[in-house]
PDB file of C-alpha atoms in Angstrom:
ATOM      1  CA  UNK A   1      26.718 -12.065  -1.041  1.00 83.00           C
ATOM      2  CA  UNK A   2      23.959 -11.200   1.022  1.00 83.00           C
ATOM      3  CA  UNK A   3      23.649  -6.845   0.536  1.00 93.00           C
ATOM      4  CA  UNK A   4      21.724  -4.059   0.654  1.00 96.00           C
ATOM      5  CA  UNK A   5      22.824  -1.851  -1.391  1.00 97.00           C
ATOM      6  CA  UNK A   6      22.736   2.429  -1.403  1.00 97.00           C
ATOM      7  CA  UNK A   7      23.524   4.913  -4.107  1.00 97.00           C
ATOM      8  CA  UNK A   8      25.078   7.279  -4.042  1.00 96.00           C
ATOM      9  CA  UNK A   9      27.047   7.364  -1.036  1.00 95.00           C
ATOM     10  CA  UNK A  10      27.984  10.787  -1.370  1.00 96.00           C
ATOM     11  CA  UNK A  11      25.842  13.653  -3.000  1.00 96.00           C
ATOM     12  CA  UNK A  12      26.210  17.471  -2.378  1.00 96.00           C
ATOM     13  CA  UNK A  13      23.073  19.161  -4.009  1.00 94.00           C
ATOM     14  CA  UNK A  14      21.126  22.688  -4.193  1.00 95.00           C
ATOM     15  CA  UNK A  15      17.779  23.307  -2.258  1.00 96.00           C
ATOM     16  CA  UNK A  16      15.085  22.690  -4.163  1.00 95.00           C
ATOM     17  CA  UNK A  17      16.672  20.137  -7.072  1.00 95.00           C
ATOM     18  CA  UNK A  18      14.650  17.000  -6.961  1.00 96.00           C
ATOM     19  CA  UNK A  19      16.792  13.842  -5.838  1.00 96.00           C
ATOM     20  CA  UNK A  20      16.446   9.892  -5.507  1.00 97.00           C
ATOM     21  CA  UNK A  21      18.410   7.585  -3.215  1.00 98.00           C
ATOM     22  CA  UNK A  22      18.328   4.233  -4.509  1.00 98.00           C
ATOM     23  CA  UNK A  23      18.089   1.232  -1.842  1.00 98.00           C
ATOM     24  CA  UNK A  24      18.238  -2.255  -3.538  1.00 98.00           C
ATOM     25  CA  UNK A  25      18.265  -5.851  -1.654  1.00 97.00           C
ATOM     26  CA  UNK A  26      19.106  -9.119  -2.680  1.00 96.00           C
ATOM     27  CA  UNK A  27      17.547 -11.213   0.174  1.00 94.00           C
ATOM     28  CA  UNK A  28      14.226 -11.126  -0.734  1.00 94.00           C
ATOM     29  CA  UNK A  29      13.205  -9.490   2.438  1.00 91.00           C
ATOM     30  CA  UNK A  30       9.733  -8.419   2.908  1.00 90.00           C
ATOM     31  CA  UNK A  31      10.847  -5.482   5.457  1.00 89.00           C
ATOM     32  CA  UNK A  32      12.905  -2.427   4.271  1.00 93.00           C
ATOM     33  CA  UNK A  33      13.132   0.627   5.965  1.00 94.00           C
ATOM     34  CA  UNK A  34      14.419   4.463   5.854  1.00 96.00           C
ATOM     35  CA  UNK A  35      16.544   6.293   8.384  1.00 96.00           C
ATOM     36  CA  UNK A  36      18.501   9.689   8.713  1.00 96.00           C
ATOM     37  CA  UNK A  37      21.047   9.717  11.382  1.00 94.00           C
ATOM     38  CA  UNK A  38      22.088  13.144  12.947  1.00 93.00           C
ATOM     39  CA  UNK A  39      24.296  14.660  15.342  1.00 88.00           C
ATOM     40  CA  UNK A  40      22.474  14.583  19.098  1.00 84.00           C
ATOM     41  CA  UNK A  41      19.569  13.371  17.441  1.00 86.00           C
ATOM     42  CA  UNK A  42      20.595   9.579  16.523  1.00 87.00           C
ATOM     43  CA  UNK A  43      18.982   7.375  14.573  1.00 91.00           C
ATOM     44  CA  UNK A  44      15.336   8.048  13.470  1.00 93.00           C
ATOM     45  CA  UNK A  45      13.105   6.266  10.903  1.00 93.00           C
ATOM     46  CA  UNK A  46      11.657   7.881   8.113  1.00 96.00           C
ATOM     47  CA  UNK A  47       9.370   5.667   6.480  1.00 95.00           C
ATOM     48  CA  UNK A  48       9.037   1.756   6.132  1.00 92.00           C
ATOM     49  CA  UNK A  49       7.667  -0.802   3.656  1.00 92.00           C
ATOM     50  CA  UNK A  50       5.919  -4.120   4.847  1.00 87.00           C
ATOM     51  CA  UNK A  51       5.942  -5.503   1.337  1.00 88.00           C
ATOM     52  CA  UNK A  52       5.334  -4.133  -2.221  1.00 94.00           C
ATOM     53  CA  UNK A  53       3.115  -1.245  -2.519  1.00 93.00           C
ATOM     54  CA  UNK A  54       2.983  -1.217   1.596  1.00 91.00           C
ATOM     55  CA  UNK A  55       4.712   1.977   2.929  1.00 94.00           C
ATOM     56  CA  UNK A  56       4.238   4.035   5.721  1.00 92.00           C
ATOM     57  CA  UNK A  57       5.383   7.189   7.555  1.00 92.00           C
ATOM     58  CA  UNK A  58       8.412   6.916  10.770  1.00 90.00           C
ATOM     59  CA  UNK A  59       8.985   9.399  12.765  1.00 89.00           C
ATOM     60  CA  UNK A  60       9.887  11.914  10.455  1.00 94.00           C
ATOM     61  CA  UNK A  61       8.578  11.739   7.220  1.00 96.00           C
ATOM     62  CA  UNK A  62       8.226  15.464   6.101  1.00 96.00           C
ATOM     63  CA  UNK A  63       9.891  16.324   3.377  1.00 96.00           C
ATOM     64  CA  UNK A  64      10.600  12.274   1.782  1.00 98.00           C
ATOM     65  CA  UNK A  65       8.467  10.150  -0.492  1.00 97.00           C
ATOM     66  CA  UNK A  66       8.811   6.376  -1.126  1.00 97.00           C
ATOM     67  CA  UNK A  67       7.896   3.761  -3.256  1.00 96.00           C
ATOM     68  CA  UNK A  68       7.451  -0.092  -3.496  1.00 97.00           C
ATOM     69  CA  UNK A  69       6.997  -1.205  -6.731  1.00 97.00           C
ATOM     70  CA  UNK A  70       9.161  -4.219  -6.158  1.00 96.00           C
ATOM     71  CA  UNK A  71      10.389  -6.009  -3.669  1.00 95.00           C
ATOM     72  CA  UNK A  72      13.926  -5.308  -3.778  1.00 97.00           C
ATOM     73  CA  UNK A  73      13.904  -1.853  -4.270  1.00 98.00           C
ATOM     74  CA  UNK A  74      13.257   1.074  -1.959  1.00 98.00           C
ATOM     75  CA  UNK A  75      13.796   4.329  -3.378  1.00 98.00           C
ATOM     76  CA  UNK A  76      13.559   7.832  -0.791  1.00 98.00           C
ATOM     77  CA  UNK A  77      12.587  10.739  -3.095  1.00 98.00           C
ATOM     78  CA  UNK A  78      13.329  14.707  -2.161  1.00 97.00           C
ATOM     79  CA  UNK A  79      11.233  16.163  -4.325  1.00 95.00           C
ATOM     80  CA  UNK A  80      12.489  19.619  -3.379  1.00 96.00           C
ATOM     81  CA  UNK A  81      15.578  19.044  -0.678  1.00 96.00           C
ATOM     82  CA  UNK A  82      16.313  21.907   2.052  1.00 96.00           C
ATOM     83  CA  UNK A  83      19.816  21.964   3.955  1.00 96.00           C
ATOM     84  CA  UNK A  84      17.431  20.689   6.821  1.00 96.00           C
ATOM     85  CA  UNK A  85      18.037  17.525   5.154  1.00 97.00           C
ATOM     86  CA  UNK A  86      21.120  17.333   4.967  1.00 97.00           C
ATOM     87  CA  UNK A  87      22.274  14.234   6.688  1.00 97.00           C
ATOM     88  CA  UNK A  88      23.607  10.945   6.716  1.00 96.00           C
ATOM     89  CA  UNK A  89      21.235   8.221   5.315  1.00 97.00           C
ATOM     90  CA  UNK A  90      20.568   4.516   5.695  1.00 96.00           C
ATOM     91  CA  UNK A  91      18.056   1.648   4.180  1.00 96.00           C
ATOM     92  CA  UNK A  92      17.623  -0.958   5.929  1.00 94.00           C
ATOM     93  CA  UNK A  93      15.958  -4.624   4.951  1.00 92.00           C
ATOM     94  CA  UNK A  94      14.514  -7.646   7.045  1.00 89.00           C
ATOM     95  CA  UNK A  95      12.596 -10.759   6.719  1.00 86.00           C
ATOM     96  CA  UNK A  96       9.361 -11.788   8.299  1.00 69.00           C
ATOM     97  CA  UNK A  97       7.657  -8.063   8.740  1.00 51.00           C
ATOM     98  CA  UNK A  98       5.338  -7.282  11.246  1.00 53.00           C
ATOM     99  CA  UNK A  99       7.376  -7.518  14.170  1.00 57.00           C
ATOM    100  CA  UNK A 100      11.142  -7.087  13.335  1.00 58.00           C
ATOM    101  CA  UNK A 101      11.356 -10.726  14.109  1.00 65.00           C
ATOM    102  CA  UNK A 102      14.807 -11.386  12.102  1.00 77.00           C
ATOM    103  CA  UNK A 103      18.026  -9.074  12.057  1.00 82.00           C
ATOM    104  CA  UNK A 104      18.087  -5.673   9.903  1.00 86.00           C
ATOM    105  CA  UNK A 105      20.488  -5.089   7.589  1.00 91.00           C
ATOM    106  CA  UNK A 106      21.659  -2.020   6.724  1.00 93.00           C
ATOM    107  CA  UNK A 107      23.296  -0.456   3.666  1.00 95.00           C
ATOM    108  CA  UNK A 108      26.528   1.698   3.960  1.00 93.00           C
ATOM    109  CA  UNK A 109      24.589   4.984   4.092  1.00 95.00           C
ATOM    110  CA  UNK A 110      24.545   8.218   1.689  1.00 97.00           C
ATOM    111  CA  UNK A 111      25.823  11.295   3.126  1.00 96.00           C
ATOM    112  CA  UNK A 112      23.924  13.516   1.465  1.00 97.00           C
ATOM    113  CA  UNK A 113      24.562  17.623   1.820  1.00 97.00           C
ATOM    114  CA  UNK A 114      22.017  20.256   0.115  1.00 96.00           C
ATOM    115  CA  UNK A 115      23.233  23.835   0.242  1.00 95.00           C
TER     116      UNK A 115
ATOM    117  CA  UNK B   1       5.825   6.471  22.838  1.00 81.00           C
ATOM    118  CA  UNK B   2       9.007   4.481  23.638  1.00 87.00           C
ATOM    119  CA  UNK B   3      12.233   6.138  24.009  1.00 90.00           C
ATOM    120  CA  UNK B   4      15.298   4.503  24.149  1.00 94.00           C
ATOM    121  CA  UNK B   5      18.541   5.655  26.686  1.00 95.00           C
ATOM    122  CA  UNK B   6      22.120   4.345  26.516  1.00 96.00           C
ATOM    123  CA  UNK B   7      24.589   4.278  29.266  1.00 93.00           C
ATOM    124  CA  UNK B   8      27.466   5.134  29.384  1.00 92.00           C
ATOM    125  CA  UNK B   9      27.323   7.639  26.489  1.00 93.00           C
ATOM    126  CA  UNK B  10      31.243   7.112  26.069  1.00 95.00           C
ATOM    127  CA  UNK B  11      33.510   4.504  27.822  1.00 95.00           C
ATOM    128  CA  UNK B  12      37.147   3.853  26.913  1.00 96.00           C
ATOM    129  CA  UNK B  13      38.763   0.422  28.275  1.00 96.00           C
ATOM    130  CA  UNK B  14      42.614  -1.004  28.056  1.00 96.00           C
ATOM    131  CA  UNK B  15      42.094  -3.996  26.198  1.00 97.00           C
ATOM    132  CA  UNK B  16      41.440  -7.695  27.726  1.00 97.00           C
ATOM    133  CA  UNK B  17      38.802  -5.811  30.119  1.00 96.00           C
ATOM    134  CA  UNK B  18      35.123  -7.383  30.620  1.00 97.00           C
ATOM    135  CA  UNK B  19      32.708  -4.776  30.246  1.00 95.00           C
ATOM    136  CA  UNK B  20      28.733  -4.154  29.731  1.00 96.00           C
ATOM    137  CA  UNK B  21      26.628  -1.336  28.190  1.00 97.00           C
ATOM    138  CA  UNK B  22      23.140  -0.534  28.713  1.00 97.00           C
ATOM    139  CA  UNK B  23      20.082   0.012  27.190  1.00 97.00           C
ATOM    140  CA  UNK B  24      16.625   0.935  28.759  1.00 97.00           C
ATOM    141  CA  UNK B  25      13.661   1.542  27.180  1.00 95.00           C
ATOM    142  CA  UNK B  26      10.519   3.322  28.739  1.00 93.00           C
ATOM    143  CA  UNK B  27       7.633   0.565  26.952  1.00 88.00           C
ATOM    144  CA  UNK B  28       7.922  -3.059  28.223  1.00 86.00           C
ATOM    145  CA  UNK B  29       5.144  -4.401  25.544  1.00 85.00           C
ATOM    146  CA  UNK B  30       8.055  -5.160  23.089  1.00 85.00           C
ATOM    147  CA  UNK B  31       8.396  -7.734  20.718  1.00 83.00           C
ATOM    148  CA  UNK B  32      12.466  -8.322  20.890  1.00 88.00           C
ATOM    149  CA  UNK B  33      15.617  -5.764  20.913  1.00 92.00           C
ATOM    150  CA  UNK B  34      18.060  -5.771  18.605  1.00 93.00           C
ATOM    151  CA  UNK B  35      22.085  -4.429  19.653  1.00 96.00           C
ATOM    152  CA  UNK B  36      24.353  -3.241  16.493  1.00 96.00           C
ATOM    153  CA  UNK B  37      27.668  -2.091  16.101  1.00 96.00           C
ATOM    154  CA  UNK B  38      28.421   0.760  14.322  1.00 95.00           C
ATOM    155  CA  UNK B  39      31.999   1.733  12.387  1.00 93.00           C
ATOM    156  CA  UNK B  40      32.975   5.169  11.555  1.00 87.00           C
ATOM    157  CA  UNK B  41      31.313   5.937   8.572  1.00 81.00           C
ATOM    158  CA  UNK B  42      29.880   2.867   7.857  1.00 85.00           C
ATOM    159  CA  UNK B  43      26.347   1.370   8.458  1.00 88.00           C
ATOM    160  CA  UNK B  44      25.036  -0.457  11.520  1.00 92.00           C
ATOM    161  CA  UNK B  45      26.304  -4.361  11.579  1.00 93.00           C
ATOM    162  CA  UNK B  46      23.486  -6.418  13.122  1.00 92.00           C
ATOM    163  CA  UNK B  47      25.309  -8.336  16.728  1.00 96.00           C
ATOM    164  CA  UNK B  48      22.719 -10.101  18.340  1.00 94.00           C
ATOM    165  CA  UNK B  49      18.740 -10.295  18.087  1.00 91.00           C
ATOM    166  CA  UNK B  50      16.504 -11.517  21.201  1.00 90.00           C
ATOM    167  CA  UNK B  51      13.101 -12.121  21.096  1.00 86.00           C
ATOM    168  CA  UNK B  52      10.593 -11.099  23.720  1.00 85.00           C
ATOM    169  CA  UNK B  53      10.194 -14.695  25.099  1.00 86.00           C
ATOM    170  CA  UNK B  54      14.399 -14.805  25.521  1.00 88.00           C
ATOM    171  CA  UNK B  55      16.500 -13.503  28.814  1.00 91.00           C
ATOM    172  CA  UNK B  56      19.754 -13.919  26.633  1.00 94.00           C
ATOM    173  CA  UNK B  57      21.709 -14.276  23.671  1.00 94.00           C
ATOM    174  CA  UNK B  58      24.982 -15.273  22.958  1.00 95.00           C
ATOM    175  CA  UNK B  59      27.625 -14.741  20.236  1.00 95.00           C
ATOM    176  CA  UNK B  60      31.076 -15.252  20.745  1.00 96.00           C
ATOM    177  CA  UNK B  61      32.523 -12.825  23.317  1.00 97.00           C
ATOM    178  CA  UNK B  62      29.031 -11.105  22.961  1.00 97.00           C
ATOM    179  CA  UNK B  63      25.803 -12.163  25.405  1.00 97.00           C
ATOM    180  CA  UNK B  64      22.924  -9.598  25.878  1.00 96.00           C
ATOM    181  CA  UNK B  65      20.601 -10.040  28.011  1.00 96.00           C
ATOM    182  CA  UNK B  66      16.478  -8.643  28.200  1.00 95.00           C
ATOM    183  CA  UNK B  67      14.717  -8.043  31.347  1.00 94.00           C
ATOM    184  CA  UNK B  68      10.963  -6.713  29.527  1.00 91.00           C
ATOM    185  CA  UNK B  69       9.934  -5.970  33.207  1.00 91.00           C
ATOM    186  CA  UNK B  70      12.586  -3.598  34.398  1.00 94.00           C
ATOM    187  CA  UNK B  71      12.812  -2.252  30.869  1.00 94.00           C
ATOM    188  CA  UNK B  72      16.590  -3.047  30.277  1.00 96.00           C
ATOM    189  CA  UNK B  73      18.835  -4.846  28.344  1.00 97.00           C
ATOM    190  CA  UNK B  74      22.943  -5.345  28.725  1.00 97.00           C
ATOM    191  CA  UNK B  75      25.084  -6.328  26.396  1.00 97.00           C
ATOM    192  CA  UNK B  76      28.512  -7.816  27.790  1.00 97.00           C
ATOM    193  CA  UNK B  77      31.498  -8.112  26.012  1.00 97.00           C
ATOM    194  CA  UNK B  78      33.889 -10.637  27.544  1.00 97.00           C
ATOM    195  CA  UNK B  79      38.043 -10.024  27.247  1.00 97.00           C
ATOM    196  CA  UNK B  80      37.548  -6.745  24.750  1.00 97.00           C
ATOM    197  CA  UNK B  81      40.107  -6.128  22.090  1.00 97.00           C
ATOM    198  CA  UNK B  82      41.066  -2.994  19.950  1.00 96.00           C
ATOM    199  CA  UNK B  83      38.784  -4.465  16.584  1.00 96.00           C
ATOM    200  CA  UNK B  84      35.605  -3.921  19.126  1.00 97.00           C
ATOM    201  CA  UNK B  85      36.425  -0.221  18.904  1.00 97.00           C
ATOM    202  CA  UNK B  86      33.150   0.988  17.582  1.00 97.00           C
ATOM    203  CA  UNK B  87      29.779   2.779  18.829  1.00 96.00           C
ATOM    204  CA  UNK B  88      27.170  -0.033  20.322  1.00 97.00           C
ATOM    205  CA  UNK B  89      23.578   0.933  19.971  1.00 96.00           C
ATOM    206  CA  UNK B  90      20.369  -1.024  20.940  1.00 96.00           C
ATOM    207  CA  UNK B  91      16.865  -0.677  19.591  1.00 93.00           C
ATOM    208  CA  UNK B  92      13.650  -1.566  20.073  1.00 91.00           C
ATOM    209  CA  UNK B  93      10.441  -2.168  17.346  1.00 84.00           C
ATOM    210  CA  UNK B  94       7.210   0.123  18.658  1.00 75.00           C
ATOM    211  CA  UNK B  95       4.001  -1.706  19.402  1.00 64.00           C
ATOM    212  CA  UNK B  96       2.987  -3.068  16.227  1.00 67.00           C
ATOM    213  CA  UNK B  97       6.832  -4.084  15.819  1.00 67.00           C
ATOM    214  CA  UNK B  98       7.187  -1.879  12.202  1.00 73.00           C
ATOM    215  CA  UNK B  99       8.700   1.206  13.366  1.00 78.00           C
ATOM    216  CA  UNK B 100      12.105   1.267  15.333  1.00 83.00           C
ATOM    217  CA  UNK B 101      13.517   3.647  17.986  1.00 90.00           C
ATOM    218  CA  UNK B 102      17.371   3.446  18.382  1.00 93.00           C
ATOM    219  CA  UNK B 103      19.112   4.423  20.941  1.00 94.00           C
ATOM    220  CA  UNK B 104      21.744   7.298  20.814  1.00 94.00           C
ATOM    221  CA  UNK B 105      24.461   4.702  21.278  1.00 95.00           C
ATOM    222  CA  UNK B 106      27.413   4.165  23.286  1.00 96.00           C
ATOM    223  CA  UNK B 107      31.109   4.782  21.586  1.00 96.00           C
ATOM    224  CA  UNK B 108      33.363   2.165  23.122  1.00 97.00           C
ATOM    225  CA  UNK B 109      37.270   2.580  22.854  1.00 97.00           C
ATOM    226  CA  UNK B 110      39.925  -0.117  23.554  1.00 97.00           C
ATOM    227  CA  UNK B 111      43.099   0.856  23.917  1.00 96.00           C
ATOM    228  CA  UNK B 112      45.690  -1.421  23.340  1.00 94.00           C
TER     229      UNK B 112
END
């Protein structure tokens, strides 16, 4: 079955304790993608990968790192989380990058809550 | 830098109603737009995809349509039932077609 895949989906965590979200795909998609969704504020993207070792920053990237290091895996790093960040989060994959010409998928999101 | 509205913010229908939502964006140099459902607490289910070239799509009871000029698309949903209960939001690629703006959606209710 066609996925992407998040983990965890739920995490409650202290400011400042380093954290990983993992995003995995199995559709050998080129395109995969970072979001935080908030209250009033929506949907917003955080950083996005054309391809292995291609990232680069969304709208807001402060705070987050990625990495590419293969293709099916998309990892969002807090290296030292603030309750600004707490939110609900979702990766996203497609194929043909460049310009969004096929569907995104999206994984069932991580709720993630720092205190 | 685009921004993305959706009207109505809210709409609740009995069910077997026709209805449309809208989506406008303020950048016409896009490459497609993209409408997804959204469940509680779930992630965003991809519904239908048009390209910049296309005026429509259709999928089922679903058909959006893209008018690049007036910055708009609609998506209509034909003979609505309770399952379509969800929130509907549209989005757009920027101009390089990497980064997406989403709309803030609109949460659809049929009642039975």
């Amino acid at each position: 079955e066609a996925q992407v895949t998040q983990n965890p989906r739920y995490l409650i965590t202290v400011t400042g304790k380093k954290l990983t979200v993992t995003c995995s795909q199995n559709m050998n998609h080129e395109y995969m993608s970072w979001y935080r969704q908030d209250p009033g504020l929506g949907l917003r993207q955080i950083y996005y990968s054309m391809n292995v070792e291609v990232t680069d920053k969304g709208d807001v990237p402060e705070g987050y790192k990625v990495s590419r290091k293969e293709k099916r895996n998309f990892p969002l790093i807090l290296e030292s989380p603030s309750p600004n960040q707490t939110s609900l989060y979702f990766c996203a994959s497609s194929a043909l990058a460049g310009y969004g010409n096929q569907p995104q998928h999206f994984g069932d999101g991580t709720r993630l809550s720092i205190l | 830098k685009q921004e993305v509205t959706q009207i109505p913010a809210a709409l609740s229908v009995p069910e077997g109603e026709n209805l449309v939502l809208n989506c406008s964006f303020t950048d016409s140099a896009i490459y497609n737009l993209q409408w997804f459902r959204q469940d509680p607490g779930k992630g965003l289910t991809s519904l239908l995809l048009i390209q910049s070239s296309q005026r429509e799509q259709t999928s089922g009871r679903l058909n959006a349509s893209l008018d690049k000029s007036s910055g708009r698309s609609t998506l209509y949903i034909a003979a609505s039932q309770p399952g379509d209960s969800a929130t509907y939001l549209c989005a757009v690629p920027d101009n390089y077609g990497q980064n997406f703006v989403f709309g803030p959606g609109t949460r659809l209710s049929v009642l039975p």
